[in-house]
XYZ file of C-alpha atoms in Angstrom:
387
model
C 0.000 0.000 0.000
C 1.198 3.260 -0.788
C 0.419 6.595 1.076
C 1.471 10.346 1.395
C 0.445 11.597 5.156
C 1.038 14.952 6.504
C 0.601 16.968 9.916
C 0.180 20.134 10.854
C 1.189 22.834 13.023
C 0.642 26.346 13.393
C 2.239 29.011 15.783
C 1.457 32.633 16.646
C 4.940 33.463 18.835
C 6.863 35.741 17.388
C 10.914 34.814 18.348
C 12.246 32.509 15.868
C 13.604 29.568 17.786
C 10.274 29.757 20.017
C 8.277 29.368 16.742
C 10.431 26.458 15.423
C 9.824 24.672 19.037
C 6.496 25.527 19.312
C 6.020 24.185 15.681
C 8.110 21.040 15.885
C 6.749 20.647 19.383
C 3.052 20.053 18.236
C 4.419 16.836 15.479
C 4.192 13.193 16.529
C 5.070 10.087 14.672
C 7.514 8.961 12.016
C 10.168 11.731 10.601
C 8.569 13.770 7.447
C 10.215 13.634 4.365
C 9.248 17.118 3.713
C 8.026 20.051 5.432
C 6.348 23.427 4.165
C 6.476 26.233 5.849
C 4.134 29.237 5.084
C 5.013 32.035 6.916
C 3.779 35.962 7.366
C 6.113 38.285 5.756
C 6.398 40.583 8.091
C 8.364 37.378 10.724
C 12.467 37.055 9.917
C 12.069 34.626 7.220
C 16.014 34.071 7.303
C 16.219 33.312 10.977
C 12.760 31.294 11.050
C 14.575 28.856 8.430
C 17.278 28.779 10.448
C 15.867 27.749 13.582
C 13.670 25.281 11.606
C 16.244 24.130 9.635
C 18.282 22.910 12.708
C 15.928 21.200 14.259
C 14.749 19.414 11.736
C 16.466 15.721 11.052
C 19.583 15.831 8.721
C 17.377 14.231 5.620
C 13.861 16.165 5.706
C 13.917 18.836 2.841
C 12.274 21.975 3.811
C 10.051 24.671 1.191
C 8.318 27.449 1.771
C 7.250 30.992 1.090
C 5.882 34.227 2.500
C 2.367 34.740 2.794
C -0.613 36.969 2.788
C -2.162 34.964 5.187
C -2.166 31.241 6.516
C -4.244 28.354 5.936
C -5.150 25.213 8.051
C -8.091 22.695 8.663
C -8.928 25.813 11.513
C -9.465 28.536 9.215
C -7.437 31.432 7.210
C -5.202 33.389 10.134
C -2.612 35.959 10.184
C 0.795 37.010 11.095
C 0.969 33.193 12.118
C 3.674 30.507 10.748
C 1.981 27.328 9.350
C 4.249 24.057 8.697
C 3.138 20.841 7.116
C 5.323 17.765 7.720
C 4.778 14.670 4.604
C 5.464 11.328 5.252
C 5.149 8.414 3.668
C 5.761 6.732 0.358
C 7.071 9.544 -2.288
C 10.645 11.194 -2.779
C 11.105 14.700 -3.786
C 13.668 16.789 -5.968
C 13.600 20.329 -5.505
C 15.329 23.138 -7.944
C 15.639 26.804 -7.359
C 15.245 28.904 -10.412
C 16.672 32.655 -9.976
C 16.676 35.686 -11.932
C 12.964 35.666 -12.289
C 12.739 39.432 -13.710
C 16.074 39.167 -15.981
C 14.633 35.742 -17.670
C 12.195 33.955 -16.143
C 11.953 31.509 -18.496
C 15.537 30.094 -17.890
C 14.593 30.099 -14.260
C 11.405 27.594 -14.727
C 13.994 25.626 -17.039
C 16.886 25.338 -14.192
C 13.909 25.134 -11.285
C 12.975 21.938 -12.887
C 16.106 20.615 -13.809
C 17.671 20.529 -10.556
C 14.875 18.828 -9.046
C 14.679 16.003 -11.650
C 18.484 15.912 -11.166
C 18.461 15.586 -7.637
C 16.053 12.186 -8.587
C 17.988 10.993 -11.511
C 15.479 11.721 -14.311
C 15.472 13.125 -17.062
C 13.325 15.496 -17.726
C 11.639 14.215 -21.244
C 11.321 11.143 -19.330
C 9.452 12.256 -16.163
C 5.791 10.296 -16.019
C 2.963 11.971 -15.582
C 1.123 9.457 -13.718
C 3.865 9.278 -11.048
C 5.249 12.420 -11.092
C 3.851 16.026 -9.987
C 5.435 19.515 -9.525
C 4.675 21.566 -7.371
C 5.567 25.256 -8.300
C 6.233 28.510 -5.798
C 7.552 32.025 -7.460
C 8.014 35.184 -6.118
C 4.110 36.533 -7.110
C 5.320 40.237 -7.206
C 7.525 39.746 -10.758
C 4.135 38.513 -12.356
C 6.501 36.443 -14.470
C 4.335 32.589 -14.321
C 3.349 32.434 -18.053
C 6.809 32.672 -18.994
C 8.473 30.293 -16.269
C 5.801 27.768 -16.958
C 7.423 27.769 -20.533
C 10.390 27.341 -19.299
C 9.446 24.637 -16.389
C 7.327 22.603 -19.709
C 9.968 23.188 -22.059
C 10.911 19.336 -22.485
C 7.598 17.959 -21.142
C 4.367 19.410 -21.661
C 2.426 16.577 -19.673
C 3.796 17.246 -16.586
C 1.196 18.485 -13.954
C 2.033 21.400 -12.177
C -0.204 23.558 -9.269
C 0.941 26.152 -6.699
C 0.676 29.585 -6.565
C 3.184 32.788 -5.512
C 4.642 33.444 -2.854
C 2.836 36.871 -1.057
C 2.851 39.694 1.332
C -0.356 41.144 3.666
C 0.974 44.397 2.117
C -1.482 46.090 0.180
C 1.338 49.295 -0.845
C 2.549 47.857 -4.659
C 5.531 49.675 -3.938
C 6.094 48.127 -0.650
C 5.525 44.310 -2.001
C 7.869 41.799 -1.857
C 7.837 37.959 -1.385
C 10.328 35.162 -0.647
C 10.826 31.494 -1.175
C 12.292 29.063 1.494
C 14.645 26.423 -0.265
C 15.821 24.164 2.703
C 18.300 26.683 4.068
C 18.327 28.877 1.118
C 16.073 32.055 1.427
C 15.395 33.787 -1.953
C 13.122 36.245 -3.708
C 12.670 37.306 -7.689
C 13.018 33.267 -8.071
C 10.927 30.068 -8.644
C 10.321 26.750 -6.710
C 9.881 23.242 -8.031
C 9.208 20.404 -5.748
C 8.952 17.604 -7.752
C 7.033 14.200 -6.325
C 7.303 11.024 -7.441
C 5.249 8.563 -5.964
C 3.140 5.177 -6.770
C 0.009 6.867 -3.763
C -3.135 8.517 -5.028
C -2.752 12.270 -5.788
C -4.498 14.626 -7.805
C -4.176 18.404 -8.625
C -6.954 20.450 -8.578
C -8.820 23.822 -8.378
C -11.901 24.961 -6.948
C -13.472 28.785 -7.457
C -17.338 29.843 -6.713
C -18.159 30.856 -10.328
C -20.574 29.531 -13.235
C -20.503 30.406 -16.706
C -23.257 32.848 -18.393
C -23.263 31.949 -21.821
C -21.540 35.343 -22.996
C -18.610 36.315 -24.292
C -16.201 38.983 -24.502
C -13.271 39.551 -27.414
C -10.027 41.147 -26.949
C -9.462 43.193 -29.733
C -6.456 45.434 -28.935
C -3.666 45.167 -26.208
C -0.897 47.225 -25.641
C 3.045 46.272 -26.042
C 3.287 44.186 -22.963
C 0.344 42.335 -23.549
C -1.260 42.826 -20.201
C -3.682 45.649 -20.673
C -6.666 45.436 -22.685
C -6.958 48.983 -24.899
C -10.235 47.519 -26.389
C -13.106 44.954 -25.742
C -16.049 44.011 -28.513
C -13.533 46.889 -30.354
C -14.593 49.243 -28.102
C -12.785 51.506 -25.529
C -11.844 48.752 -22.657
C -12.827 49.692 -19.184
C -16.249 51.606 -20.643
C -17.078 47.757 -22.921
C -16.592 46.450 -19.398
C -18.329 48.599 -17.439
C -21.798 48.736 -19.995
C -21.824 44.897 -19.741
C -21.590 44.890 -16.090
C -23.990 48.021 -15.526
C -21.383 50.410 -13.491
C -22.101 54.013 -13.936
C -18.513 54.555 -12.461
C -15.580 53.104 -14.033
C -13.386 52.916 -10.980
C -16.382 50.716 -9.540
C -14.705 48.039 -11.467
C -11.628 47.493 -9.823
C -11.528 43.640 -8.322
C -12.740 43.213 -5.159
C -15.479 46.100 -4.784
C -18.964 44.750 -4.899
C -19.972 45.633 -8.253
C -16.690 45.253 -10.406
C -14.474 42.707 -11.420
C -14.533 40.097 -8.927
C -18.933 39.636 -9.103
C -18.604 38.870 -13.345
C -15.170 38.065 -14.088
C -13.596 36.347 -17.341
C -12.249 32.764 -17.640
C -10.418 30.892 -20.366
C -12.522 28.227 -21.664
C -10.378 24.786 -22.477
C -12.768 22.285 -23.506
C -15.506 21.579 -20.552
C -13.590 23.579 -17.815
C -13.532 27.312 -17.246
C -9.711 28.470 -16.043
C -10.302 32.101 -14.371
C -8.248 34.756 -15.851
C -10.136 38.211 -14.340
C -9.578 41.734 -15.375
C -7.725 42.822 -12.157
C -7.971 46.911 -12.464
C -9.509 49.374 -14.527
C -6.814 52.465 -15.499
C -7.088 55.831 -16.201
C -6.309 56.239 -20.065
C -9.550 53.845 -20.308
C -7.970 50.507 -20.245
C -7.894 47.258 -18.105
C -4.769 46.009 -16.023
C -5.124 42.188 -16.394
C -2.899 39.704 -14.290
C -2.124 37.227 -16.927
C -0.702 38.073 -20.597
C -3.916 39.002 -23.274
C -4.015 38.363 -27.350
C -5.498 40.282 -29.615
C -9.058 38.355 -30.983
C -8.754 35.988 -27.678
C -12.497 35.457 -26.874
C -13.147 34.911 -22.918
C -15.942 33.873 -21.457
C -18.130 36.039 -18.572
C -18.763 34.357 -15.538
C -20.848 35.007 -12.788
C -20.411 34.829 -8.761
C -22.150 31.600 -7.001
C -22.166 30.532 -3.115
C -18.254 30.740 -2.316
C -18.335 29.281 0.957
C -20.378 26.587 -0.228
C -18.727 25.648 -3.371
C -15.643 25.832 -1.312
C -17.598 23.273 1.087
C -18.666 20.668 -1.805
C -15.038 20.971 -3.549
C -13.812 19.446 -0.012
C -16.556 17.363 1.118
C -17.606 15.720 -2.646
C -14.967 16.904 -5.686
C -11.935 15.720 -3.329
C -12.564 12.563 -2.164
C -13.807 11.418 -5.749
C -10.760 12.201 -7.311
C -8.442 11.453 -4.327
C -8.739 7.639 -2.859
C -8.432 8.320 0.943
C -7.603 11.841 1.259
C -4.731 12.504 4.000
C -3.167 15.740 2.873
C -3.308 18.690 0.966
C -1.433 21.843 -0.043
C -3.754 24.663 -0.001
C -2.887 28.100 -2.330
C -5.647 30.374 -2.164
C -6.226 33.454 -3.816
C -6.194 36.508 -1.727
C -8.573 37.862 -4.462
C -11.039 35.111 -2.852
C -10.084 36.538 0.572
C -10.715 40.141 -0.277
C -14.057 38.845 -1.874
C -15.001 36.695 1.365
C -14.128 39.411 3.658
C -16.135 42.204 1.687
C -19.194 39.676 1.706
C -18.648 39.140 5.492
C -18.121 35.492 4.796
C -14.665 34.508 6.025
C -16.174 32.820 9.193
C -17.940 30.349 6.650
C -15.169 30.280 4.330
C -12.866 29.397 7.438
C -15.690 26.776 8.511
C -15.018 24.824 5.188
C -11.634 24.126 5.687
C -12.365 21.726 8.429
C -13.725 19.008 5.216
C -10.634 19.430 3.911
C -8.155 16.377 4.754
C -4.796 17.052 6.861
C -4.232 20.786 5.231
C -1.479 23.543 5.028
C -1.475 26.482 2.689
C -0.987 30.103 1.695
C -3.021 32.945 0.488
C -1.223 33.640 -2.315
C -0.215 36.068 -5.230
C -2.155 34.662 -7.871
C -2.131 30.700 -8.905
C -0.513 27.865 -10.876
C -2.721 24.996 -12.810
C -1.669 22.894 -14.959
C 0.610 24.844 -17.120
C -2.020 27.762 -16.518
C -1.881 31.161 -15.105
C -5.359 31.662 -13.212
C -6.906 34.013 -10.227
C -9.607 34.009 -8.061
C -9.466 30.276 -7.819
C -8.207 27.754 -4.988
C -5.613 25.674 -6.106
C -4.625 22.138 -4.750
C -1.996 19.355 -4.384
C -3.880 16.624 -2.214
C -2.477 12.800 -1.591
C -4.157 9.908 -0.302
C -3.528 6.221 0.283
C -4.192 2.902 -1.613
């Protein structure tokens, strides 16, 4: 029988080497193979690894990232350090790709080359039914398009989730995120963890949105391909704006009531809907969007549903069918769904539904990783299970 198990701990002191006692403290049973650790970014991420790192045994490889806030099967907290210890049957590589603004494309290519080194594979050879990445960057470069090329260079089948690494900061200027790499700690880089294991796993994705039937084309972007100068070939953030019925152009921006966030756009890719939402509406008239735009793309318009209760079914029904024996999962959550939840007054409820979830550890994050995909808004998941 073969089975990935994890525990979980979670500590609010604020001294280093008390955290990495009071974390290590709260873990019973066999030595983990790996442990995450998802941390605020306002703690001393350098001397947090540190004191982890020493205590943990020689062989247990240690990843992790800064956060906008921390998840658990208790709820979404902050300015707390959450740690996940795996066990069982899997081995990981991990790779460190740097230089994320310079070329982030050669840093998804070296991320994922030193972790199929590190388990003597190639990577044209790696198989997708026993093999998963895992995948952390810095989420303030808003570089993942181009390291997923680089990370699927030699092996488009490869499954990938994860999300970037964050900050509670809500200054742009202020920003800035860092990734744990066993003692390493890093920013403007990218993470693989690469698992290879014969146990059930699955990556998934959960958001609270349905489809409308309607569609939307992008009909002119600008140089960097991220703002949309034109919708339906009309003026971008006004298109947007009619369809939604916002008198007030600035009403759009994600996360107020009316705007963005209530009838976003997704990427239709045969029967599933990947969410890739206008993100803010500019001055000159056009839309800031997270992920990169092409001219004549059609999207599709989407429209909010029950998020603490589609967050409840994804755990309680979507999980367990696709997972045999859930007994751990690695939760990155959009802080757009955060923002959303706490602007609806339903964080309590959105907390609540974390206690379906199997053994769980996660992040809110800066945007998310699926499947070779870009997305926000969404929940994204790396769950394991036993045979």
């Amino acid at each position: 029988m073969a089975h990935v198990k994890m525990q979980t701990a979670r500590s609010t002191l604020t001294d280093p080497v008390a955290v990495a006692e009071d974390l290590l403290r709260q873990l019973h049973g066999p030595p983990p193979k790996l442990v995450t650790l998802f941390a605020a970014r306002q703690r001393d991420q350098r001397a947090l690894n540190r004191a982890v790192r020493e205590r943990l045994p020689k062989d247990t490889r240690l990843v992790g990232a800064t956060t906008a806030g921390e998840l658990d099967n208790n709820g979404i907290h902050e300015n707390s350090v959450v740690l996940g210890a795996l066990s069982g049957d899997f081995e990981v590589g991990l790779g460190l790709g740097s230089g994320l603004t310079g070329d982030a494309i050669a840093a998804g290519a070296m991320a994922i080359k030193r972790a199929c080194e590190e388990l003597g594979v190639r990577q044209q050879d790696l198989d997708a039914r026993r093999y998963v990445g895992l995948v952390i960057d810095d989420g303030f470069r808003y570089k993942k398009e181009e390291l997923l090329l680089g990370i699927l260079e030699k092996n488009q089948t490869l499954v990938l989730v994860g999300g970037g690494a964050s900050d509670s900061e809500t200054d742009p200027a202020r920003q800035s995120a860092l990734i744990h790499v066993d003692g390493e700690v890093a920013g403007d880089g990218v993470l693989v963890a690469l698992f290879k294991t014969n146990a059930p796993w699955a990556a998934l994705r959960s958001h609270w949105y349905v489809p409308t039937g309607e569609r939307l084309t992008i009909t002119k972007v600008d140089e960097t391909h991220t703002r949309a100068l034109e919708i339906d070939g009309q003026p971008a953030a006004r298109r947007y704006a009619d369809i939604l019925g916002v008198e007030n152009i600035a009403d759009l921006e994600f996360g107020r009531p009316g705007g963005f966030a209530l009838r976003p756009t997704a990427l239709k890719v045969g029967r599933e809907y990947f969410i890739r939402a206008a993100w803010r509406p500019l001055e000159d008239g056009s839309i800031l969007f997270a992920n990169l735009l092409e001219e004549g793309s059609e999207l599709d318009l989407m429209k909010a549903g029950d998020l603490a209760g589609m967050t409840r079914d994804f755990f309680q029904e979507e999980l367990p069918r696709r997972v045999q024996n859930p007994q751990a999962a690695l939760l990155f959550h959009c802080s757009g769904r955060l923002w959303y939840a706490q602007a609806q007054g339903m964080v309590p409820k959105l907390s609540e539904a974390l206690k379906l979830a199997p053994s769980s550890a996660g992040m809110n994050v800066q945007f998310e990783i699926y499947s070779g995909f870009h997305i926000n808004t969404t929940l994204t998941v790396l769950a394991f299970g036993s045979n």
